[in-house]
PDB file of C-alpha atoms and ligand atoms in Angstrom:
ATOM      1  CA  UNK A   1      -0.561  -0.222   0.191  1.00 87.00           C
ATOM      2  CA  UNK A   2       0.690   3.660  -0.789  1.00 92.00           C
ATOM      3  CA  UNK A   3       0.190   6.542   1.185  1.00 95.00           C
ATOM      4  CA  UNK A   4      -0.590  10.213  -0.365  1.00 97.00           C
ATOM      5  CA  UNK A   5       1.674  12.456   0.812  1.00 97.00           C
ATOM      6  CA  UNK A   6      -1.834  14.126   2.797  1.00 96.00           C
ATOM      7  CA  UNK A   7      -2.095  10.477   4.232  1.00 97.00           C
ATOM      8  CA  UNK A   8       1.564  10.829   5.025  1.00 97.00           C
ATOM      9  CA  UNK A   9       1.157  13.687   7.294  1.00 98.00           C
ATOM     10  CA  UNK A  10      -2.083  12.812   8.788  1.00 98.00           C
ATOM     11  CA  UNK A  11      -0.705   9.665   9.821  1.00 98.00           C
ATOM     12  CA  UNK A  12       2.668  11.402  10.942  1.00 98.00           C
ATOM     13  CA  UNK A  13       0.953  13.950  13.151  1.00 98.00           C
ATOM     14  CA  UNK A  14      -1.338  10.699  14.765  1.00 98.00           C
ATOM     15  CA  UNK A  15       2.196   9.551  15.476  1.00 98.00           C
ATOM     16  CA  UNK A  16       3.301  12.884  17.032  1.00 98.00           C
ATOM     17  CA  UNK A  17       0.359  12.755  19.297  1.00 98.00           C
ATOM     18  CA  UNK A  18       0.507   9.177  20.738  1.00 98.00           C
ATOM     19  CA  UNK A  19       4.082   9.521  21.464  1.00 98.00           C
ATOM     20  CA  UNK A  20       2.896  12.505  23.727  1.00 98.00           C
ATOM     21  CA  UNK A  21       0.288  10.149  25.158  1.00 98.00           C
ATOM     22  CA  UNK A  22       3.406   7.133  25.938  1.00 98.00           C
ATOM     23  CA  UNK A  23       5.200  10.137  27.939  1.00 98.00           C
ATOM     24  CA  UNK A  24       1.790  11.844  29.572  1.00 98.00           C
ATOM     25  CA  UNK A  25       1.201   8.684  30.905  1.00 98.00           C
ATOM     26  CA  UNK A  26       4.933   8.021  31.684  1.00 98.00           C
ATOM     27  CA  UNK A  27       5.144  10.865  33.905  1.00 98.00           C
ATOM     28  CA  UNK A  28       1.138  10.957  35.408  1.00 98.00           C
ATOM     29  CA  UNK A  29       2.400   7.140  36.619  1.00 98.00           C
ATOM     30  CA  UNK A  30       5.186   8.402  37.900  1.00 98.00           C
ATOM     31  CA  UNK A  31       3.261  11.749  39.638  1.00 98.00           C
ATOM     32  CA  UNK A  32       0.622   9.491  40.823  1.00 98.00           C
ATOM     33  CA  UNK A  33       0.482   8.909  44.924  1.00 97.00           C
ATOM     34  CA  UNK A  34      -2.332   6.018  43.977  1.00 97.00           C
ATOM     35  CA  UNK A  35      -0.856   2.707  43.047  1.00 97.00           C
ATOM     36  CA  UNK A  36      -4.082   1.731  41.759  1.00 97.00           C
ATOM     37  CA  UNK A  37      -3.688   4.667  39.650  1.00 98.00           C
ATOM     38  CA  UNK A  38      -0.218   3.603  39.021  1.00 98.00           C
ATOM     39  CA  UNK A  39      -1.243   0.310  37.744  1.00 98.00           C
ATOM     40  CA  UNK A  40      -3.495   2.133  35.006  1.00 98.00           C
ATOM     41  CA  UNK A  41      -1.000   4.884  33.823  1.00 98.00           C
ATOM     42  CA  UNK A  42       1.319   1.912  33.510  1.00 98.00           C
ATOM     43  CA  UNK A  43      -1.358  -0.150  31.764  1.00 98.00           C
ATOM     44  CA  UNK A  44      -2.055   2.710  29.131  1.00 98.00           C
ATOM     45  CA  UNK A  45       1.426   3.656  28.740  1.00 98.00           C
ATOM     46  CA  UNK A  46       1.966   0.126  26.753  1.00 97.00           C
ATOM     47  CA  UNK A  47      -1.788   0.426  25.347  1.00 97.00           C
ATOM     48  CA  UNK A  48      -0.214   3.975  23.168  1.00 98.00           C
ATOM     49  CA  UNK A  49       3.100   2.403  23.050  1.00 98.00           C
ATOM     50  CA  UNK A  50       0.763  -0.270  20.789  1.00 96.00           C
ATOM     51  CA  UNK A  51      -0.437   2.656  18.912  1.00 97.00           C
ATOM     52  CA  UNK A  52       2.758   4.274  18.327  1.00 98.00           C
ATOM     53  CA  UNK A  53       3.840   0.654  16.508  1.00 97.00           C
ATOM     54  CA  UNK A  54       0.812   0.231  14.481  1.00 97.00           C
ATOM     55  CA  UNK A  55       0.651   3.770  13.065  1.00 98.00           C
ATOM     56  CA  UNK A  56       4.894   3.031  12.565  1.00 98.00           C
ATOM     57  CA  UNK A  57       4.115   0.007  10.608  1.00 97.00           C
ATOM     58  CA  UNK A  58       1.782   1.856   8.123  1.00 97.00           C
ATOM     59  CA  UNK A  59       4.115   4.139   7.389  1.00 96.00           C
ATOM     60  CA  UNK A  60       5.931   1.711   5.759  1.00 96.00           C
ATOM     61  CA  UNK A  61       3.155   0.327   3.730  1.00 95.00           C
ATOM     62  CA  UNK A  62       1.601  -2.133   5.542  1.00 95.00           C
ATOM     63  CA  UNK A  63      -1.088  -2.586   7.858  1.00 95.00           C
ATOM     64  CA  UNK A  64      -1.458  -4.179  11.259  1.00 92.00           C
ATOM     65  CA  UNK A  65      -4.436  -6.932  11.936  1.00 87.00           C
ATOM     66  CA  UNK A  66      -6.177  -4.750  14.397  1.00 83.00           C
ATOM     67  CA  UNK A  67      -9.420  -6.825  16.980  1.00 75.00           C
ATOM     68  CA  UNK A  68     -11.979  -4.283  17.242  1.00 72.00           C
ATOM     69  CA  UNK A  69     -11.445  -5.012  20.935  1.00 68.00           C
ATOM     70  CA  UNK A  70     -14.254  -2.804  23.266  1.00 73.00           C
ATOM     71  CA  UNK A  71     -13.729  -4.961  26.089  1.00 83.00           C
ATOM     72  CA  UNK A  72     -10.709  -2.937  28.003  1.00 87.00           C
ATOM     73  CA  UNK A  73     -13.200  -0.312  29.195  1.00 89.00           C
ATOM     74  CA  UNK A  74     -16.097  -2.848  29.977  1.00 89.00           C
ATOM     75  CA  UNK A  75     -13.822  -5.201  32.158  1.00 93.00           C
ATOM     76  CA  UNK A  76     -12.156  -2.742  34.515  1.00 96.00           C
ATOM     77  CA  UNK A  77     -13.145  -3.246  38.151  1.00 95.00           C
ATOM     78  CA  UNK A  78     -10.332  -0.847  39.839  1.00 96.00           C
ATOM     79  CA  UNK A  79      -9.926  -1.207  43.712  1.00 94.00           C
ATOM     80  CA  UNK A  80     -11.252   2.186  45.646  1.00 94.00           C
ATOM     81  CA  UNK A  81      -8.264   3.716  47.394  1.00 94.00           C
ATOM     82  CA  UNK A  82      -9.564   6.908  48.803  1.00 94.00           C
ATOM     83  CA  UNK A  83     -12.700   7.446  51.358  1.00 86.00           C
ATOM     84  CA  UNK A  84     -13.045  10.323  53.817  1.00 76.00           C
ATOM     85  CA  UNK A  85     -10.439   9.084  55.839  1.00 77.00           C
ATOM     86  CA  UNK A  86      -7.547   9.201  53.224  1.00 84.00           C
ATOM     87  CA  UNK A  87      -5.491  12.000  52.457  1.00 90.00           C
ATOM     88  CA  UNK A  88      -7.397  14.613  50.410  1.00 93.00           C
ATOM     89  CA  UNK A  89      -4.442  16.634  49.367  1.00 95.00           C
ATOM     90  CA  UNK A  90      -3.474  12.973  47.339  1.00 96.00           C
ATOM     91  CA  UNK A  91      -6.991  12.250  46.361  1.00 96.00           C
ATOM     92  CA  UNK A  92      -6.932  16.123  44.712  1.00 96.00           C
ATOM     93  CA  UNK A  93      -3.841  15.267  42.728  1.00 97.00           C
ATOM     94  CA  UNK A  94      -4.820  11.997  41.642  1.00 97.00           C
ATOM     95  CA  UNK A  95      -8.248  13.317  40.697  1.00 97.00           C
ATOM     96  CA  UNK A  96      -6.185  15.788  38.709  1.00 98.00           C
ATOM     97  CA  UNK A  97      -4.392  13.450  36.693  1.00 98.00           C
ATOM     98  CA  UNK A  98      -7.027  10.761  35.658  1.00 98.00           C
ATOM     99  CA  UNK A  99      -9.236  14.027  35.136  1.00 98.00           C
ATOM    100  CA  UNK A 100      -6.452  16.077  32.540  1.00 98.00           C
ATOM    101  CA  UNK A 101      -6.044  11.979  30.841  1.00 98.00           C
ATOM    102  CA  UNK A 102      -9.968  11.901  30.049  1.00 98.00           C
ATOM    103  CA  UNK A 103      -9.687  15.372  28.695  1.00 98.00           C
ATOM    104  CA  UNK A 104      -6.565  13.943  26.300  1.00 98.00           C
ATOM    105  CA  UNK A 105      -8.399  10.955  25.416  1.00 98.00           C
ATOM    106  CA  UNK A 106     -11.232  12.976  24.361  1.00 98.00           C
ATOM    107  CA  UNK A 107      -9.776  14.831  22.070  1.00 98.00           C
ATOM    108  CA  UNK A 108      -7.212  11.928  20.765  1.00 98.00           C
ATOM    109  CA  UNK A 109     -10.411  10.345  20.482  1.00 98.00           C
ATOM    110  CA  UNK A 110     -12.056  13.019  18.429  1.00 98.00           C
ATOM    111  CA  UNK A 111      -8.712  13.699  16.279  1.00 98.00           C
ATOM    112  CA  UNK A 112      -8.942   9.784  14.922  1.00 98.00           C
ATOM    113  CA  UNK A 113     -12.702  10.248  14.110  1.00 96.00           C
ATOM    114  CA  UNK A 114     -11.963  12.965  11.380  1.00 97.00           C
ATOM    115  CA  UNK A 115      -8.927  11.397   9.761  1.00 97.00           C
ATOM    116  CA  UNK A 116     -10.234   8.809   9.285  1.00 96.00           C
ATOM    117  CA  UNK A 117     -11.706   9.936   6.686  1.00 96.00           C
ATOM    118  CA  UNK A 118      -8.780  11.414   4.892  1.00 95.00           C
ATOM    119  CA  UNK A 119      -7.883   7.482   4.184  1.00 97.00           C
ATOM    120  CA  UNK A 120      -8.644   5.401   0.812  1.00 95.00           C
ATOM    121  CA  UNK A 121      -7.781   1.993   2.345  1.00 96.00           C
ATOM    122  CA  UNK A 122     -10.109   0.252   3.895  1.00 95.00           C
ATOM    123  CA  UNK A 123      -8.088  -1.277   6.177  1.00 95.00           C
ATOM    124  CA  UNK A 124      -6.485   1.773   7.491  1.00 96.00           C
ATOM    125  CA  UNK A 125      -9.803   3.572   7.532  1.00 96.00           C
ATOM    126  CA  UNK A 126     -11.191  -0.042  10.079  1.00 95.00           C
ATOM    127  CA  UNK A 127      -7.464   0.413  12.275  1.00 96.00           C
ATOM    128  CA  UNK A 128      -7.746   3.777  12.678  1.00 97.00           C
ATOM    129  CA  UNK A 129     -11.007   3.302  13.281  1.00 95.00           C
ATOM    130  CA  UNK A 130     -10.046   0.357  16.056  1.00 95.00           C
ATOM    131  CA  UNK A 131      -7.902   2.989  17.687  1.00 96.00           C
ATOM    132  CA  UNK A 132     -10.223   5.542  18.132  1.00 96.00           C
ATOM    133  CA  UNK A 133     -12.470   2.918  19.882  1.00 95.00           C
ATOM    134  CA  UNK A 134      -9.444   1.894  22.236  1.00 96.00           C
ATOM    135  CA  UNK A 135      -8.651   5.512  22.842  1.00 97.00           C
ATOM    136  CA  UNK A 136     -12.492   5.541  24.730  1.00 96.00           C
ATOM    137  CA  UNK A 137     -11.693   2.553  26.088  1.00 96.00           C
ATOM    138  CA  UNK A 138      -9.134   4.329  28.129  1.00 97.00           C
ATOM    139  CA  UNK A 139     -11.668   7.163  29.120  1.00 97.00           C
ATOM    140  CA  UNK A 140     -13.557   4.689  30.163  1.00 97.00           C
ATOM    141  CA  UNK A 141     -11.158   3.172  32.634  1.00 98.00           C
ATOM    142  CA  UNK A 142     -10.235   6.403  33.756  1.00 98.00           C
ATOM    143  CA  UNK A 143     -13.533   7.483  34.065  1.00 98.00           C
ATOM    144  CA  UNK A 144     -14.682   4.387  36.649  1.00 97.00           C
ATOM    145  CA  UNK A 145     -11.215   5.108  38.391  1.00 98.00           C
ATOM    146  CA  UNK A 146     -12.362   8.594  39.188  1.00 98.00           C
ATOM    147  CA  UNK A 147     -15.849   7.152  39.818  1.00 97.00           C
ATOM    148  CA  UNK A 148     -14.942   4.202  42.272  1.00 97.00           C
ATOM    149  CA  UNK A 149     -12.695   7.239  44.326  1.00 96.00           C
ATOM    150  CA  UNK A 150     -15.403   9.514  44.572  1.00 95.00           C
ATOM    151  CA  UNK A 151     -13.792  11.881  42.277  1.00 95.00           C
ATOM    152  CA  UNK A 152     -16.620  11.753  39.409  1.00 79.00           C
TER     153      UNK A 152
HETATM  154 FE1  FE2 B 201      -3.641   5.875  21.408  1.00 95.85          FE
HETATM  155 FE1  FE2 B 202      -5.336   6.822  24.806  1.00 95.85          FE
END
């Protein structure tokens, strides 16, 4: 498969965005106080790294197979760490990190939703749609974390 110039530029922008998601979750993993949230960020960092690699494959001319995974959000069941007795400053810190991450996921998901229309190849379209669903899963996991900890 050969990408047009416009398609290549679009993939490059998405790639940059995914790299910054990897970096963000790495940093947020270091900033989070709650080990449950640290684990979630570590998991998301790995998932974003997979997006980076998928896009790199497209840049090289092939499309990785995708599995339309819409279960991650559904299956995630975090245990609550924060209650009225726990450190309110830690909770405030972690609430900020989770809320800010949901904002990023929402933005990235929106970008995929728009960019998918720029591609001629059906398999690329399917891959980008699949990644978009995964970004929504990430947001769902973060939302569940907030809810169970009384942050939502
Ligand atoms: Fe991603
Ligand atoms: Fe994501």
